[in-house]
mmCIF file of C-alpha atoms in Angstrom:
data_model
loop_
_atom_site.group_PDB
_atom_site.id
_atom_site.type_symbol
_atom_site.label_atom_id
_atom_site.label_comp_id
_atom_site.label_asym_id
_atom_site.label_seq_id
_atom_site.Cartn_x
_atom_site.Cartn_y
_atom_site.Cartn_z
ATOM 1 C CA MET A 7 -0.121 -0.114 0.123
ATOM 2 C CA LEU A 8 1.521 3.204 -1.063
ATOM 3 C CA PRO A 9 1.948 6.012 1.467
ATOM 4 C CA TYR A 10 0.073 8.990 1.020
ATOM 5 C CA GLY A 11 -0.216 12.253 3.566
ATOM 6 C CA SER A 12 -0.339 10.534 6.872
ATOM 7 C CA GLY A 13 -1.523 7.237 5.623
ATOM 8 C CA THR A 14 -1.966 5.641 2.334
ATOM 9 C CA ILE A 15 -3.362 6.017 -0.735
ATOM 10 C CA LEU A 16 -6.192 3.795 0.083
ATOM 11 C CA ASP A 17 -7.183 5.460 3.201
ATOM 12 C CA ALA A 18 -7.312 8.815 1.798
ATOM 13 C CA SER A 19 -10.020 7.511 -0.767
ATOM 14 C CA LEU A 20 -11.986 5.973 1.813
ATOM 15 C CA LYS A 21 -11.705 8.942 3.945
ATOM 16 C CA ASN A 22 -12.968 10.947 0.831
ATOM 17 C CA ALA A 23 -15.752 8.638 0.127
ATOM 18 C CA GLN A 24 -16.766 8.674 4.142
ATOM 19 C CA ALA A 25 -17.302 12.316 4.096
ATOM 20 C CA PHE A 26 -20.326 11.469 1.803
ATOM 21 C CA CYS A 27 -21.242 8.103 2.911
ATOM 22 C CA SER A 28 -21.447 6.420 5.909
ATOM 23 C CA ARG A 29 -20.954 2.432 4.897
ATOM 24 C CA ILE A 30 -17.966 1.316 2.631
ATOM 25 C CA ILE A 31 -17.999 -1.952 0.794
ATOM 26 C CA LEU A 32 -14.071 -2.601 -0.011
ATOM 27 C CA VAL A 33 -13.460 -5.425 -2.349
ATOM 28 C CA VAL A 34 -10.277 -7.046 -2.307
ATOM 29 C CA GLY A 35 -8.457 -9.436 -4.680
ATOM 30 C CA HIS A 36 -4.710 -9.166 -5.273
ATOM 31 C CA ARG A 37 -3.068 -8.879 -1.863
ATOM 32 C CA GLY A 38 -6.657 -9.179 -0.202
ATOM 33 C CA ALA A 39 -5.411 -10.904 3.001
ATOM 34 C CA GLU A 40 -3.161 -7.867 3.635
ATOM 35 C CA LEU A 41 -5.773 -5.301 2.527
ATOM 36 C CA ALA A 42 -8.496 -6.983 5.045
ATOM 37 C CA ALA A 43 -6.085 -7.227 7.613
ATOM 38 C CA CYS A 44 -6.032 -3.650 7.789
ATOM 39 C CA TYR A 45 -9.618 -2.727 7.626
ATOM 40 C CA GLU A 46 -11.086 -5.853 9.116
ATOM 41 C CA ASN A 47 -11.705 -4.179 12.789
ATOM 42 C CA ARG A 48 -13.514 -0.912 10.901
ATOM 43 C CA PRO A 49 -17.533 -1.567 11.699
ATOM 44 C CA ASP A 50 -17.964 1.167 8.818
ATOM 45 C CA ILE A 51 -16.204 -0.954 6.117
ATOM 46 C CA LEU A 52 -17.303 -4.467 4.669
ATOM 47 C CA ILE A 53 -14.658 -6.264 3.157
ATOM 48 C CA VAL A 54 -15.628 -8.385 0.261
ATOM 49 C CA HIS A 55 -13.046 -10.870 -1.342
ATOM 50 C CA ASN A 56 -13.545 -10.928 -5.241
ATOM 51 C CA PRO A 57 -11.982 -14.603 -5.969
ATOM 52 C CA ASP A 58 -12.230 -13.497 -9.739
ATOM 53 C CA TYR A 59 -10.360 -10.190 -9.504
ATOM 54 C CA GLU A 60 -8.068 -11.195 -12.210
ATOM 55 C CA LEU A 61 -11.218 -10.707 -14.801
ATOM 56 C CA GLY A 62 -11.137 -6.769 -14.033
ATOM 57 C CA LEU A 63 -13.171 -4.175 -12.601
ATOM 58 C CA GLY A 64 -16.391 -5.408 -13.585
ATOM 59 C CA SER A 65 -15.992 -8.807 -11.367
ATOM 60 C CA SER A 66 -15.222 -6.445 -8.448
ATOM 61 C CA ILE A 67 -18.344 -4.179 -9.328
ATOM 62 C CA ARG A 68 -20.520 -7.743 -9.284
ATOM 63 C CA CYS A 69 -19.080 -8.215 -5.969
ATOM 64 C CA ALA A 70 -20.115 -5.195 -4.632
ATOM 65 C CA LEU A 71 -23.738 -5.372 -6.046
ATOM 66 C CA ALA A 72 -23.877 -8.729 -4.708
ATOM 67 C CA ALA A 73 -23.056 -7.485 -1.266
ATOM 68 C CA SER A 74 -25.159 -4.199 -0.969
ATOM 69 C CA ASP A 75 -29.004 -3.698 -0.252
ATOM 70 C CA ALA A 76 -28.786 -0.203 -1.487
ATOM 71 C CA ASP A 77 -30.909 1.008 -4.556
ATOM 72 C CA TYR A 78 -27.762 3.260 -5.844
ATOM 73 C CA LEU A 79 -24.013 2.896 -5.477
ATOM 74 C CA PHE A 80 -21.170 5.022 -6.031
ATOM 75 C CA ILE A 81 -18.154 3.373 -7.857
ATOM 76 C CA SER A 82 -14.401 4.407 -7.666
ATOM 77 C CA HIS A 83 -11.019 3.152 -7.317
ATOM 78 C CA GLY A 84 -9.613 2.748 -4.159
ATOM 79 C CA ASP A 85 -6.103 4.593 -5.717
ATOM 80 C CA LEU A 86 -7.965 8.030 -6.002
ATOM 81 C CA PRO A 87 -7.303 10.227 -2.872
ATOM 82 C CA CYS A 88 -8.257 13.584 -4.028
ATOM 83 C CA ILE A 89 -11.991 13.245 -5.143
ATOM 84 C CA PRO A 90 -13.817 15.899 -3.201
ATOM 85 C CA ARG A 91 -16.949 15.652 -1.376
ATOM 86 C CA GLU A 92 -18.835 17.842 -3.653
ATOM 87 C CA VAL A 93 -18.293 15.629 -6.634
ATOM 88 C CA TYR A 94 -20.302 12.852 -4.670
ATOM 89 C CA GLN A 95 -22.891 15.165 -3.591
ATOM 90 C CA GLN A 96 -23.507 16.635 -7.108
ATOM 91 C CA LEU A 97 -23.757 13.092 -8.561
ATOM 92 C CA TRP A 98 -26.234 12.575 -6.043
ATOM 93 C CA LEU A 99 -28.221 15.568 -6.710
ATOM 94 C CA ALA A 100 -28.171 14.340 -10.384
ATOM 95 C CA ARG A 101 -29.066 10.773 -9.809
ATOM 96 C CA GLY A 102 -31.558 8.629 -11.893
ATOM 97 C CA GLU A 103 -32.118 5.397 -13.804
ATOM 98 C CA PHE A 104 -28.970 5.689 -15.549
ATOM 99 C CA ALA A 105 -25.126 5.648 -14.523
ATOM 100 C CA LEU A 106 -23.670 9.032 -14.081
ATOM 101 C CA PHE A 107 -19.866 9.734 -14.351
ATOM 102 C CA PRO A 108 -18.620 13.452 -13.877
ATOM 103 C CA SER A 109 -16.687 14.662 -16.851
ATOM 104 C CA PHE A 110 -13.864 17.227 -17.135
ATOM 105 C CA GLU A 111 -12.532 18.917 -20.634
ATOM 106 C CA GLY A 112 -14.195 16.097 -22.458
ATOM 107 C CA GLY A 113 -12.804 13.020 -20.446
ATOM 108 C CA GLY A 114 -14.970 10.957 -17.910
ATOM 109 C CA GLY A 115 -13.972 8.836 -14.851
ATOM 110 C CA PRO A 116 -14.715 7.923 -11.434
ATOM 111 C CA PRO A 117 -16.703 8.104 -9.120
ATOM 112 C CA GLY A 118 -19.432 6.829 -10.938
ATOM 113 C CA LEU A 119 -23.261 6.731 -9.532
ATOM 114 C CA ALA A 120 -25.320 3.930 -10.754
ATOM 115 C CA ALA A 121 -29.007 2.503 -10.037
ATOM 116 C CA LYS A 122 -28.596 -0.882 -8.519
ATOM 117 C CA ILE A 123 -30.732 -3.309 -10.891
ATOM 118 C CA PRO A 124 -31.875 -6.343 -9.139
ATOM 119 C CA ARG A 125 -31.052 -9.609 -10.827
ATOM 120 C CA LYS A 126 -31.963 -13.078 -9.555
ATOM 121 C CA GLY A 127 -29.208 -14.955 -8.439
ATOM 122 C CA ALA A 128 -26.603 -12.468 -9.664
ATOM 123 C CA GLY A 129 -23.371 -12.841 -7.682
ATOM 124 C CA CYS A 130 -19.705 -12.346 -7.591
ATOM 125 C CA ARG A 131 -18.956 -14.945 -10.363
ATOM 126 C CA ALA A 132 -21.472 -14.069 -12.683
ATOM 127 C CA GLY A 133 -20.226 -12.921 -16.372
ATOM 128 C CA THR A 134 -16.940 -11.360 -17.320
ATOM 129 C CA GLY A 135 -14.846 -8.400 -15.955
ATOM 130 C CA PHE A 136 -13.099 -5.554 -17.718
ATOM 131 C CA GLY A 137 -11.273 -3.458 -15.098
ATOM 132 C CA ALA A 138 -9.740 -2.983 -11.336
ATOM 133 C CA PRO A 139 -10.858 -2.066 -7.747
ATOM 134 C CA LEU A 140 -13.264 0.527 -6.765
ATOM 135 C CA VAL A 141 -15.678 2.381 -4.647
ATOM 136 C CA ALA A 142 -19.574 2.398 -4.563
ATOM 137 C CA ALA A 143 -22.400 3.892 -2.436
ATOM 138 C CA THR A 144 -26.057 3.552 -1.580
ATOM 139 C CA SER A 145 -29.233 5.801 -0.800
ATOM 140 C CA PRO A 146 -28.910 8.479 1.822
ATOM 141 C CA SER A 147 -29.241 7.427 5.516
ATOM 142 C CA HIS A 148 -31.945 9.267 7.213
ATOM 143 C CA HIS A 149 -30.315 9.006 10.642
ATOM 144 C CA THR A 150 -27.067 10.662 9.577
ATOM 145 C CA GLY A 151 -27.932 12.531 6.669
ATOM 146 C CA ARG A 152 -25.012 10.764 4.740
ATOM 147 C CA GLU A 153 -25.145 8.156 1.978
ATOM 148 C CA SER A 154 -24.070 4.650 2.846
ATOM 149 C CA CYS A 155 -20.943 3.877 0.558
ATOM 150 C CA HIS A 156 -19.145 1.081 -0.498
ATOM 151 C CA PRO A 157 -15.361 0.981 -1.670
ATOM 152 C CA LEU A 158 -14.066 -1.743 -3.662
#
């Protein structure tokens, strides 16, 4: 895990997501046991192992979807430590039935916000993948005023 500020890049990515979200799903694959050991005592983080991480980001997204009961999920990489709370907030305000990704000068990228589409029997191993790890979030918590997020 690469150092960044007073912790690691993943620590900063999680902290930024938690500025808007109250729950994180951390999907781990490569070096998963090492990452799980770092975060297993955090009650606000659910650790999910992706046995098919070599298939890419798509397989990690499926794991997060299978682990979440939320209607919406933010999706981001664990190595993006500079995403401000406002980006999550603007995506949340613009949510709908389609996935949203912010853009800058014609390029788009994480975090994204997707509506969860329930699929009977869908789980971690369904289908094929396409990328690497990420972050996801759910609908707002009525008790905290924050969304329940899930990093992957």
